[in-house]
């Protein structure tokens, strides 16, 4: 931007900035961010077309207000022509789920791998993961100390991983 352009924008802003912002704020329905954008774009247009600001052609303020109004109308038309932006914390559609056949195959694979574990390992995994019981609840149901449930779960998961690797499911 030239010094002349900078000076032009500074003068326009000093003389018309507050009034232009108030006008843009009304055009934007009170949305300060949109009003600021309108002012910025209006002043940018003024910088690009300094000939339009010749006092012989009319009031500078009228040109600025008309330009801001036209920009607001154009923005409104663009928003009306396409669906608006929706801001929400909820996904518009549920995430894609796995196919029923995939889930069935996965369940059979895990059941097969579980059948390859010892009874003690299988019991702790079923209690803790399939039944959703806490360590102390699983310990109570199985009649073993909580520490034993923890260690068996650790080793059972390692054995399950090895079984799945042997089946070619995991690496």
PDB file of C-alpha atoms in Angstrom, residues 33 70 72 95 127 145-146 152 169:
ATOM      1  CA  UNK A  33     -17.666  -9.334  13.861  1.00  0.00           C
ATOM      2  CA  UNK A  70     -24.390  -3.485  -0.977  1.00  0.00           C
ATOM      3  CA  UNK A  72     -24.243  -6.657   3.383  1.00  0.00           C
ATOM      4  CA  UNK A  95     -20.767 -42.237  12.955  1.00  0.00           C
ATOM      5  CA  UNK A 127     -15.941 -61.112  34.697  1.00  0.00           C
ATOM      6  CA  UNK A 145      -8.037 -62.092  46.254  1.00  0.00           C
ATOM      7  CA  UNK A 146      -8.212 -58.821  44.230  1.00  0.00           C
ATOM      8  CA  UNK A 152      -4.520 -62.995  36.128  1.00  0.00           C
ATOM      9  CA  UNK A 169      -5.582 -61.666  13.501  1.00  0.00           C
TER      10      UNK A 169
END
